[in-house]
PDB file of C-alpha atoms (C1' of nucleotides) in Angstrom:
ATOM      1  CA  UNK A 264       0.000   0.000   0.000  1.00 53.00           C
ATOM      2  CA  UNK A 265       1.241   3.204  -0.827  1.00 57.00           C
ATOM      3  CA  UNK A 266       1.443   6.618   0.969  1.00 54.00           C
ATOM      4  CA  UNK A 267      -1.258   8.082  -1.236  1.00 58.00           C
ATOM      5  CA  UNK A 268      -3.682   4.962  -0.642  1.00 59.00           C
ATOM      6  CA  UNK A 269      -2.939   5.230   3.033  1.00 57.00           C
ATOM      7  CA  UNK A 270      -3.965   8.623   2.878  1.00 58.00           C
ATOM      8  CA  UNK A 271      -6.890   7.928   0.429  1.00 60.00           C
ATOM      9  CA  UNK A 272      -8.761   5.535   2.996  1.00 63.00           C
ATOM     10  CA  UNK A 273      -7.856   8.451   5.852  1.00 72.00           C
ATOM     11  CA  UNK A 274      -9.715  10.629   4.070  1.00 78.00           C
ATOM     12  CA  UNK A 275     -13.110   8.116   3.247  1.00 81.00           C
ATOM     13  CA  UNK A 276     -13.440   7.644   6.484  1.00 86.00           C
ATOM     14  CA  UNK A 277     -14.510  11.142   7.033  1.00 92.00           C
ATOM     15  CA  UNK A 278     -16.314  11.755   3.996  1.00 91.00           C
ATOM     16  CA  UNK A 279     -18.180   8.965   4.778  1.00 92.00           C
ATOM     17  CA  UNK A 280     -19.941  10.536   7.362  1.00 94.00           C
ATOM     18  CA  UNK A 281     -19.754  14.235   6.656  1.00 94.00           C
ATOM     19  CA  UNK A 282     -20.567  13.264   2.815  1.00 92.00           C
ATOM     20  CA  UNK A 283     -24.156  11.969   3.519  1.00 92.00           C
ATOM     21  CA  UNK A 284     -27.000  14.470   3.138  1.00 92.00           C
ATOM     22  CA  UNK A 285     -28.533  16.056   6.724  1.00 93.00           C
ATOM     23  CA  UNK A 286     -25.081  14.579   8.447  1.00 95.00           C
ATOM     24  CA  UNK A 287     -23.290  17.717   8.937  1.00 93.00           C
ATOM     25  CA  UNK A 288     -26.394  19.638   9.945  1.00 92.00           C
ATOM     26  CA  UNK A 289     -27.376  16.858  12.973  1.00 94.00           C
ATOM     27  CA  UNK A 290     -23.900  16.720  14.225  1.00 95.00           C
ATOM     28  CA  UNK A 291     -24.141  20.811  14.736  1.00 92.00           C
ATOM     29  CA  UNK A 292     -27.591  20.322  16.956  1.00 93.00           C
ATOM     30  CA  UNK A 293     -25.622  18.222  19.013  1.00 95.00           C
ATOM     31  CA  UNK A 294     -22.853  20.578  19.246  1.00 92.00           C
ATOM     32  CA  UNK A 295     -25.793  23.174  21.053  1.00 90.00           C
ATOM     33  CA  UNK A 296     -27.805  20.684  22.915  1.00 91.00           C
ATOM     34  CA  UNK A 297     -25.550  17.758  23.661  1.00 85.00           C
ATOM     35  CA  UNK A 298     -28.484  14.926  24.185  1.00 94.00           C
ATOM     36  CA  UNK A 299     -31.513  15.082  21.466  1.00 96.00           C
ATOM     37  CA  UNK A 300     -33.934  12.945  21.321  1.00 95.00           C
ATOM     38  CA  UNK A 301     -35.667  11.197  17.879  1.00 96.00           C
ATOM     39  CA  UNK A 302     -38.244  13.470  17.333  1.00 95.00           C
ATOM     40  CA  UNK A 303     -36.143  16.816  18.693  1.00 95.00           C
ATOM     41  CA  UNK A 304     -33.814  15.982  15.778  1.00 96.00           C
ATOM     42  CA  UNK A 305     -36.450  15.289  13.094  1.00 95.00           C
ATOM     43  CA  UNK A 306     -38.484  18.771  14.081  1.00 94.00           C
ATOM     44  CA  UNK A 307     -34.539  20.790  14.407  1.00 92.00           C
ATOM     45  CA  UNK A 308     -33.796  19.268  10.788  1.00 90.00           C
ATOM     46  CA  UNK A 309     -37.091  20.255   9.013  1.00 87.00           C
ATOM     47  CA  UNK A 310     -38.086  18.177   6.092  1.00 87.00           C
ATOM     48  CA  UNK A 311     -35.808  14.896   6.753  1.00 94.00           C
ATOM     49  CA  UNK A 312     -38.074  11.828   6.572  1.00 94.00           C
ATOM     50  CA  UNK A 313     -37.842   9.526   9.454  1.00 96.00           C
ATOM     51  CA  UNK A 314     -36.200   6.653   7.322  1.00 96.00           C
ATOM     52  CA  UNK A 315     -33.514   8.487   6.634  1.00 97.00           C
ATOM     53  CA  UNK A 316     -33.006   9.690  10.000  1.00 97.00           C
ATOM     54  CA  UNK A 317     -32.664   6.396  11.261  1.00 97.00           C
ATOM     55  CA  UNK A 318     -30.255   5.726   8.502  1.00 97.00           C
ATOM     56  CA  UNK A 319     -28.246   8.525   9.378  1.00 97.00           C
ATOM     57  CA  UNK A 320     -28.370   7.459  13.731  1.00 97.00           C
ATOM     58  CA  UNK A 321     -27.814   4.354  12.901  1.00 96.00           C
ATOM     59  CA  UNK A 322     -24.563   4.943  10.669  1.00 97.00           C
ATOM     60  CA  UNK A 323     -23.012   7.804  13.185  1.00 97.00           C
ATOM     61  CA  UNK A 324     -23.882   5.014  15.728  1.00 97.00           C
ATOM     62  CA  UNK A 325     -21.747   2.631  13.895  1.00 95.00           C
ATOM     63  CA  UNK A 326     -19.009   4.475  13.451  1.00 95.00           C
ATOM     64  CA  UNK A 327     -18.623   5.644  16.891  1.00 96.00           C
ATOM     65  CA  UNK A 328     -19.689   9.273  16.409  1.00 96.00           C
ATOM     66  CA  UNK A 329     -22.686   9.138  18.745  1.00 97.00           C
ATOM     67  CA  UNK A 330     -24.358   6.765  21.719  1.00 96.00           C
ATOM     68  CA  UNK A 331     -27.847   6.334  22.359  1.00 95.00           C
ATOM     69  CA  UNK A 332     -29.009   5.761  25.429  1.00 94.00           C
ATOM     70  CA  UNK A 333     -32.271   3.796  26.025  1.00 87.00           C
ATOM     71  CA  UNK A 334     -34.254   5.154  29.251  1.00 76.00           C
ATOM     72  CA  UNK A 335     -35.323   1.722  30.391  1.00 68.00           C
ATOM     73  CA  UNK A 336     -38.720   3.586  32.220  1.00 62.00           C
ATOM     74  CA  UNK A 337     -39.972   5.004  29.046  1.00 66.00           C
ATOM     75  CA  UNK A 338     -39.698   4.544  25.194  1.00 74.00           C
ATOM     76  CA  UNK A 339     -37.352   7.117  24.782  1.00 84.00           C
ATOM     77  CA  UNK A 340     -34.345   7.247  24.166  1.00 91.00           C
ATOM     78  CA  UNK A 341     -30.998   9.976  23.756  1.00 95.00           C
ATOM     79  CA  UNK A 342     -28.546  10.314  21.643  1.00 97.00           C
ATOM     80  CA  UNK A 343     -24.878  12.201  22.618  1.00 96.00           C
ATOM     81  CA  UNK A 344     -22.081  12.640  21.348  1.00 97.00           C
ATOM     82  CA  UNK A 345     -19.019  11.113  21.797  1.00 97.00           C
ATOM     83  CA  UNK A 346     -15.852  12.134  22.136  1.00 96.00           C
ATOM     84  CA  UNK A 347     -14.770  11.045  18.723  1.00 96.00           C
ATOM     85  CA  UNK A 348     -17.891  12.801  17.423  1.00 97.00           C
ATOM     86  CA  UNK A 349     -17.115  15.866  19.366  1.00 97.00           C
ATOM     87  CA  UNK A 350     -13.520  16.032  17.405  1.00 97.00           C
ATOM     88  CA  UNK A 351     -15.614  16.109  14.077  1.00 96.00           C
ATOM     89  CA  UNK A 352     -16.756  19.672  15.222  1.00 96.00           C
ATOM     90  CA  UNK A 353     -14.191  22.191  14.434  1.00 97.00           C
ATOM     91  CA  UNK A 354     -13.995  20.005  11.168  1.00 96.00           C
ATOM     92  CA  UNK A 355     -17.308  21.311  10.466  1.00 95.00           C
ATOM     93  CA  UNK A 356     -16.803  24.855  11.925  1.00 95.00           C
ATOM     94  CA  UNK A 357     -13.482  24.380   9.569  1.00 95.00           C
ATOM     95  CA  UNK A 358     -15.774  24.180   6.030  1.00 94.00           C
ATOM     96  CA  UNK A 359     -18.581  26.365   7.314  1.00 92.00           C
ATOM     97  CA  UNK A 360     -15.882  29.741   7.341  1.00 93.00           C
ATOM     98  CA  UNK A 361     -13.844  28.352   4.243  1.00 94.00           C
ATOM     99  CA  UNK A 362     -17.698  28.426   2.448  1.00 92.00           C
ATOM    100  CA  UNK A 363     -18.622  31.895   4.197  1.00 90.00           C
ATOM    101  CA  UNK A 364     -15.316  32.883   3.082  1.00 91.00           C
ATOM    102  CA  UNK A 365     -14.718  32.026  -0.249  1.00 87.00           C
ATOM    103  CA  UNK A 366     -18.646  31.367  -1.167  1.00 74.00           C
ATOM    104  CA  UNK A 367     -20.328  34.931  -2.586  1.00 61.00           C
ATOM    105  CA  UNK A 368     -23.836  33.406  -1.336  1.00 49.00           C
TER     106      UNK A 368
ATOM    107  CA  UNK B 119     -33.575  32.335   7.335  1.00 55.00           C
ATOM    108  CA  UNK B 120     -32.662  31.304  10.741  1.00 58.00           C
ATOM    109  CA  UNK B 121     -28.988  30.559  11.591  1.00 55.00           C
ATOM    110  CA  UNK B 122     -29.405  27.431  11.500  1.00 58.00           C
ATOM    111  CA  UNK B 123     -30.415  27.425   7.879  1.00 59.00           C
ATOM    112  CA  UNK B 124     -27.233  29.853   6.926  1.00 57.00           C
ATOM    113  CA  UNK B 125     -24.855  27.593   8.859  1.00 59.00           C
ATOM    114  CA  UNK B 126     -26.520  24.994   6.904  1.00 60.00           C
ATOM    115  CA  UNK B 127     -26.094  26.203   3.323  1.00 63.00           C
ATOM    116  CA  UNK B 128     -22.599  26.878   4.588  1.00 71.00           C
ATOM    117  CA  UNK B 129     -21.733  23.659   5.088  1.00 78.00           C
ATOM    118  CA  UNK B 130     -23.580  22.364   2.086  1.00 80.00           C
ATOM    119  CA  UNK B 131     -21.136  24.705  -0.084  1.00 86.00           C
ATOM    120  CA  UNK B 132     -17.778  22.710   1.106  1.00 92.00           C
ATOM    121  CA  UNK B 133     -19.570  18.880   1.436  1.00 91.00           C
ATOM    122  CA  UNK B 134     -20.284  19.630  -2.435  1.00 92.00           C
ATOM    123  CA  UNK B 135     -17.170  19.428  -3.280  1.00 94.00           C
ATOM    124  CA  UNK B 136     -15.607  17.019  -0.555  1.00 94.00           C
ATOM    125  CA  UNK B 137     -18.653  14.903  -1.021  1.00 92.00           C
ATOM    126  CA  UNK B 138     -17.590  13.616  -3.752  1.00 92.00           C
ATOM    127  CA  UNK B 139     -16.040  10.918  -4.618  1.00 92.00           C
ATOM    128  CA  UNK B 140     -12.691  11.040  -6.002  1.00 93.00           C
ATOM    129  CA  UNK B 141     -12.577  14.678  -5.483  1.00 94.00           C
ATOM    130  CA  UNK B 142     -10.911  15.055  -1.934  1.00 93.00           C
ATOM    131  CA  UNK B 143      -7.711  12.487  -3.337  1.00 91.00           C
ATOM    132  CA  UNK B 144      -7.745  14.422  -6.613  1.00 94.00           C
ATOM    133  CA  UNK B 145      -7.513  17.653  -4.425  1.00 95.00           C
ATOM    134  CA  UNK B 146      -4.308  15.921  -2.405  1.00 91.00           C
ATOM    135  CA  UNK B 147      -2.717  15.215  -5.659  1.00 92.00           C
ATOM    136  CA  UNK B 148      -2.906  19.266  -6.549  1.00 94.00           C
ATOM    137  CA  UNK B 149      -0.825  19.594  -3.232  1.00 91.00           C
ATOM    138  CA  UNK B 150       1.879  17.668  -4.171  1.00 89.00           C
ATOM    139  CA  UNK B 151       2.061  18.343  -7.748  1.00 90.00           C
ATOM    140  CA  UNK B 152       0.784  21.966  -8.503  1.00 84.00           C
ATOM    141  CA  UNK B 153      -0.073  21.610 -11.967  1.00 93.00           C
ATOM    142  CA  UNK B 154      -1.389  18.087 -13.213  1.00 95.00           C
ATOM    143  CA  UNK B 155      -3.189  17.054 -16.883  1.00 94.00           C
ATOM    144  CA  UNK B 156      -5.880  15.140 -17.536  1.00 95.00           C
ATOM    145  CA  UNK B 157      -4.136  11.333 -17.884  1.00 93.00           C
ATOM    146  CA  UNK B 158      -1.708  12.137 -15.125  1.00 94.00           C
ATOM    147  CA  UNK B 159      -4.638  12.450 -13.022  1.00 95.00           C
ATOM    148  CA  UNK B 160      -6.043   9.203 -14.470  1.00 94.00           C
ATOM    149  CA  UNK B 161      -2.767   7.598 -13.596  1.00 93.00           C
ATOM    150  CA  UNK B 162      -2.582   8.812 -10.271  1.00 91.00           C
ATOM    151  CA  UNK B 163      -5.749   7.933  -9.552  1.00 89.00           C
ATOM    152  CA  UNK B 164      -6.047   5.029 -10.945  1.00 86.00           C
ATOM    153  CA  UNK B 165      -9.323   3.253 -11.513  1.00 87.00           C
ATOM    154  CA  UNK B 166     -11.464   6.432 -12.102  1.00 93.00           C
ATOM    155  CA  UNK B 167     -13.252   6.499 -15.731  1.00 93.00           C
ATOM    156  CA  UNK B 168     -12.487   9.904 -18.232  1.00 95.00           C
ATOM    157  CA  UNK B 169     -16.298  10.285 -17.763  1.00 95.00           C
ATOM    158  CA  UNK B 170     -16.180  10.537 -14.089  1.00 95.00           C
ATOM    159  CA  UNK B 171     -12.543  12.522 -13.830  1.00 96.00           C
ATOM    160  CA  UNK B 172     -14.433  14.952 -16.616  1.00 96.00           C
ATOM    161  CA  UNK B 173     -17.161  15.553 -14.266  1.00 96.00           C
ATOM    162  CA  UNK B 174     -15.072  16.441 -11.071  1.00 96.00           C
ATOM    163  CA  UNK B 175     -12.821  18.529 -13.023  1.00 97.00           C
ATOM    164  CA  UNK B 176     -15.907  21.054 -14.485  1.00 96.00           C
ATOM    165  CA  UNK B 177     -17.255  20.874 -11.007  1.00 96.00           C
ATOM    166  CA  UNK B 178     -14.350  22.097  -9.479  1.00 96.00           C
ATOM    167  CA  UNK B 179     -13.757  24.585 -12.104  1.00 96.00           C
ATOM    168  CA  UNK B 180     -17.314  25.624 -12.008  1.00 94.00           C
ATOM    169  CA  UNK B 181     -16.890  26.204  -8.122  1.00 95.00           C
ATOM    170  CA  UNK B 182     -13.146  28.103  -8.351  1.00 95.00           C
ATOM    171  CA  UNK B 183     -11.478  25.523  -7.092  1.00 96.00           C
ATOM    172  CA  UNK B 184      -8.918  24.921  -9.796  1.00 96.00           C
ATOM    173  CA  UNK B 185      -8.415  26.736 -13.077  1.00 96.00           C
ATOM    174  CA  UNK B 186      -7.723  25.199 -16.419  1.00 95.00           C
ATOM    175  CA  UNK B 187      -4.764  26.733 -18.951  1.00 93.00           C
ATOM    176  CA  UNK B 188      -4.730  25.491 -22.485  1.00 86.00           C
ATOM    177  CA  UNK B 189      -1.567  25.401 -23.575  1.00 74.00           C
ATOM    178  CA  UNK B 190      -1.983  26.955 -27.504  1.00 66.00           C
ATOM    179  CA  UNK B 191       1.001  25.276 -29.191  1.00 60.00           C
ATOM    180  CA  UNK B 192      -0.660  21.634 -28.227  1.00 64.00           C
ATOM    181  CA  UNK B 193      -3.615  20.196 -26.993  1.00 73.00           C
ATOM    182  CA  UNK B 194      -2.193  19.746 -23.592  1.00 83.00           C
ATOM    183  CA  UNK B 195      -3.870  21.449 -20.835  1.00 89.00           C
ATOM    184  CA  UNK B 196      -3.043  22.016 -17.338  1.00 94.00           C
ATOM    185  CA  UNK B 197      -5.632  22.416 -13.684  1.00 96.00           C
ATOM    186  CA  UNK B 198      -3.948  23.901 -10.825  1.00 96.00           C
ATOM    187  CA  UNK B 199      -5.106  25.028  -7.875  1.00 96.00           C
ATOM    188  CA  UNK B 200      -6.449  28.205  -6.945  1.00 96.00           C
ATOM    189  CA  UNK B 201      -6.328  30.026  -3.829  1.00 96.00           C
ATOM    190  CA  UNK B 202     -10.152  29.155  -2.980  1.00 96.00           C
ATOM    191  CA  UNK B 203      -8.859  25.495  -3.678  1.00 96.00           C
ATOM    192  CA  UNK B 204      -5.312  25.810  -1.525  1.00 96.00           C
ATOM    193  CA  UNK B 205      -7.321  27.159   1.072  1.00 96.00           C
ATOM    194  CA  UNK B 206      -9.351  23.439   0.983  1.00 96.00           C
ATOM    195  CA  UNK B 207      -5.932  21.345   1.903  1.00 96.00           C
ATOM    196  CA  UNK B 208      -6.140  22.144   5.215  1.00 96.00           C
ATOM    197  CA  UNK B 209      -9.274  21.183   6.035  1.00 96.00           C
ATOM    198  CA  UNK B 210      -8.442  17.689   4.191  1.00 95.00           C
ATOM    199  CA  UNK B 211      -5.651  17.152   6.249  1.00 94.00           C
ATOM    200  CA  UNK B 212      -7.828  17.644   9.326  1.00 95.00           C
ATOM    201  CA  UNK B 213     -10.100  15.144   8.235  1.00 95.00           C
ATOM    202  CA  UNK B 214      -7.392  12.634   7.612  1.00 92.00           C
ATOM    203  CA  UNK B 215      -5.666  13.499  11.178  1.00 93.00           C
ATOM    204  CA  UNK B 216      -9.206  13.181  12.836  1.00 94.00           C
ATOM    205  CA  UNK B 217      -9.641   9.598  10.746  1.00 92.00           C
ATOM    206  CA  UNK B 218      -5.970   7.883  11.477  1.00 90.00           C
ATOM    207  CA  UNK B 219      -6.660   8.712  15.210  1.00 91.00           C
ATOM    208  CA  UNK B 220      -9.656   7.636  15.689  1.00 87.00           C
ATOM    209  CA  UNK B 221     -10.097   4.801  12.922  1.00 74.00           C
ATOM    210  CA  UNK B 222      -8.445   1.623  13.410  1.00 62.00           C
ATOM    211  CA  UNK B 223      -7.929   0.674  10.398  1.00 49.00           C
TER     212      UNK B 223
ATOM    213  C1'  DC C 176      -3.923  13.648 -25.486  1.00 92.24           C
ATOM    214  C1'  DC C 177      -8.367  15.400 -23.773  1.00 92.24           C
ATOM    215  C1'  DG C 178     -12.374  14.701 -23.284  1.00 92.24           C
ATOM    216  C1'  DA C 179     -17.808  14.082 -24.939  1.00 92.24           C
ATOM    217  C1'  DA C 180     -21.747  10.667 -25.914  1.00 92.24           C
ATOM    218  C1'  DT C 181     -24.345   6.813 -24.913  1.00 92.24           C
ATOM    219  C1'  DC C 182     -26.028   3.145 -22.116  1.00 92.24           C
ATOM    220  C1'  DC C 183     -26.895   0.952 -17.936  1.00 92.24           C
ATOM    221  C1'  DA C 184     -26.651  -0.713 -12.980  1.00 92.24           C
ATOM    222  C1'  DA C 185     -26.712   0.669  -8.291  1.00 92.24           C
ATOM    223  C1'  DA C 186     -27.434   3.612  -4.685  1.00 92.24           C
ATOM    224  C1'  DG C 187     -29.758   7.546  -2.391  1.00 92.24           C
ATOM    225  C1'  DC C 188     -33.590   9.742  -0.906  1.00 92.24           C
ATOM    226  C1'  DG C 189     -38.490  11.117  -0.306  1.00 92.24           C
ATOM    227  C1'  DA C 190     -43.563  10.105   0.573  1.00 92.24           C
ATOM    228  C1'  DT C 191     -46.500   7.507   2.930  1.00 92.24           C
ATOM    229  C1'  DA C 192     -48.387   4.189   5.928  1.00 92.24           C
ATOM    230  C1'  DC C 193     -47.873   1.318   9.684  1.00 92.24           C
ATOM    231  C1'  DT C 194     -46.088  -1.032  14.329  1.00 92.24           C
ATOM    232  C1'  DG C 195     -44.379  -1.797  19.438  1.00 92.24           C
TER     233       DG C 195
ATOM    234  C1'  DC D 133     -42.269   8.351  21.052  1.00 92.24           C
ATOM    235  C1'  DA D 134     -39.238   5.818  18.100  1.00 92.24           C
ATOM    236  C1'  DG D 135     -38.792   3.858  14.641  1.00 92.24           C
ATOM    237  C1'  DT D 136     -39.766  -0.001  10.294  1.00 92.24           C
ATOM    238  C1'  DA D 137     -41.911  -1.420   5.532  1.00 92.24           C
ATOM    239  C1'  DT D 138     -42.886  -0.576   0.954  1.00 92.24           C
ATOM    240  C1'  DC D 139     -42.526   1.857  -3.332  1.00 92.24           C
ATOM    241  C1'  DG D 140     -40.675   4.383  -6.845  1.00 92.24           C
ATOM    242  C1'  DC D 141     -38.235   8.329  -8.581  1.00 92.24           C
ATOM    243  C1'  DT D 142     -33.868  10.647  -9.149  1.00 92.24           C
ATOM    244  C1'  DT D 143     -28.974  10.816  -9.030  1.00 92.24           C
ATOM    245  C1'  DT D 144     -24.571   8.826  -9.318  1.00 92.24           C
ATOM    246  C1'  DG D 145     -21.049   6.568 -11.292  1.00 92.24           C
ATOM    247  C1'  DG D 146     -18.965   2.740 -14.134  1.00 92.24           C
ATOM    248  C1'  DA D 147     -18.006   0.604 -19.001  1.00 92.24           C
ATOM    249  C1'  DT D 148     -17.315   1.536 -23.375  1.00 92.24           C
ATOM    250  C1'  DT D 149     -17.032   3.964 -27.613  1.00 92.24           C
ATOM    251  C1'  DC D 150     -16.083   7.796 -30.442  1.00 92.24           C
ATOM    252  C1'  DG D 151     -14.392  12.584 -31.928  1.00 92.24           C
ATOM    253  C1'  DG D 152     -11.311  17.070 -32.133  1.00 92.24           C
TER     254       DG D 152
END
DNA sequence: CCGAATCCAAAGCGATACTG
DNA sequence: CAGTATCGCTTTGGATTCGG
């Protein structure tokens, strides 16, 4: 394996998550709120359809981004982020003032 | 718009381009090489299709990321980086220091 | 050498309805 | 509340071929 495929699969692994659709956005909510709930996240997103939600949770779950915590006296349930997650922030911050910046929106 | 709808759109404007894939190793190559054709970045690559290379290469030109210079006295032409797209490496190189420490791969 | 054109398979995503 | 099931459209990207 070379250098440059090393640092090929580095990269994937990050655009794997911050690639998908609504995955950048969720991660910020939890940057304000730090525990969200299922239905917080689908009225804070606007528009996402609850199948894809769970696609999303269920992939940042995965990978170690978030935790979900199931309240055993109720049906509901949290989701935090971890500390790996929390690293992914001033990614995000990172390509939010490199668009403000260099975008003319 | 709320904030949350700006930061949004924000973010949307750099996952366009890293999003993609190909894009954020064909942006690496740039940083090593400064000025790169069109089969070099085949080569480099190696696997990606002319149709697909075509593609990234008018999106990134489309978005300022790189510039194209047709050489008159051949067909040869050369993409290089601009500053928009320069200003991109770093945020690549977080996202492969973020992956290699916490991936185990 | 640098792509564009065509064709096609796979994945992504949304709408909606439904369940524990 | 927290999801899952089904369906079908839309987008993406690969293979291949051809042209300037």
């Amino acid at each position: 394996m070379t250098v440059a495929e090393k640092t090929i699969g580095c990269v994937k692994a990050a655009t794997d998550i911050l690639g998908d659709k609504w995955t950048p956005q969720l991660l910020r909510f939890f940057a304000n709120e730090e525990s969200l709930r299922f239905c917080q996240l689908q009225d804070l997103v606007g528009g996402i359809n609850p199948r894809t939600l769970s696609a999303r949770l269920t992939h940042l779950e995965t990978a170690g981004i978030i935790e979900k915590t199931t309240n055993e006296s109720s049906t509901r349930c949290d989701y935090r982020l971890t500390k790996k997650g929390t690293a992914l922030l001033p990614i995000i911050r990172d390509m939010e003032r490199w668009s403000s910046h260099y975008e003319t929106v």
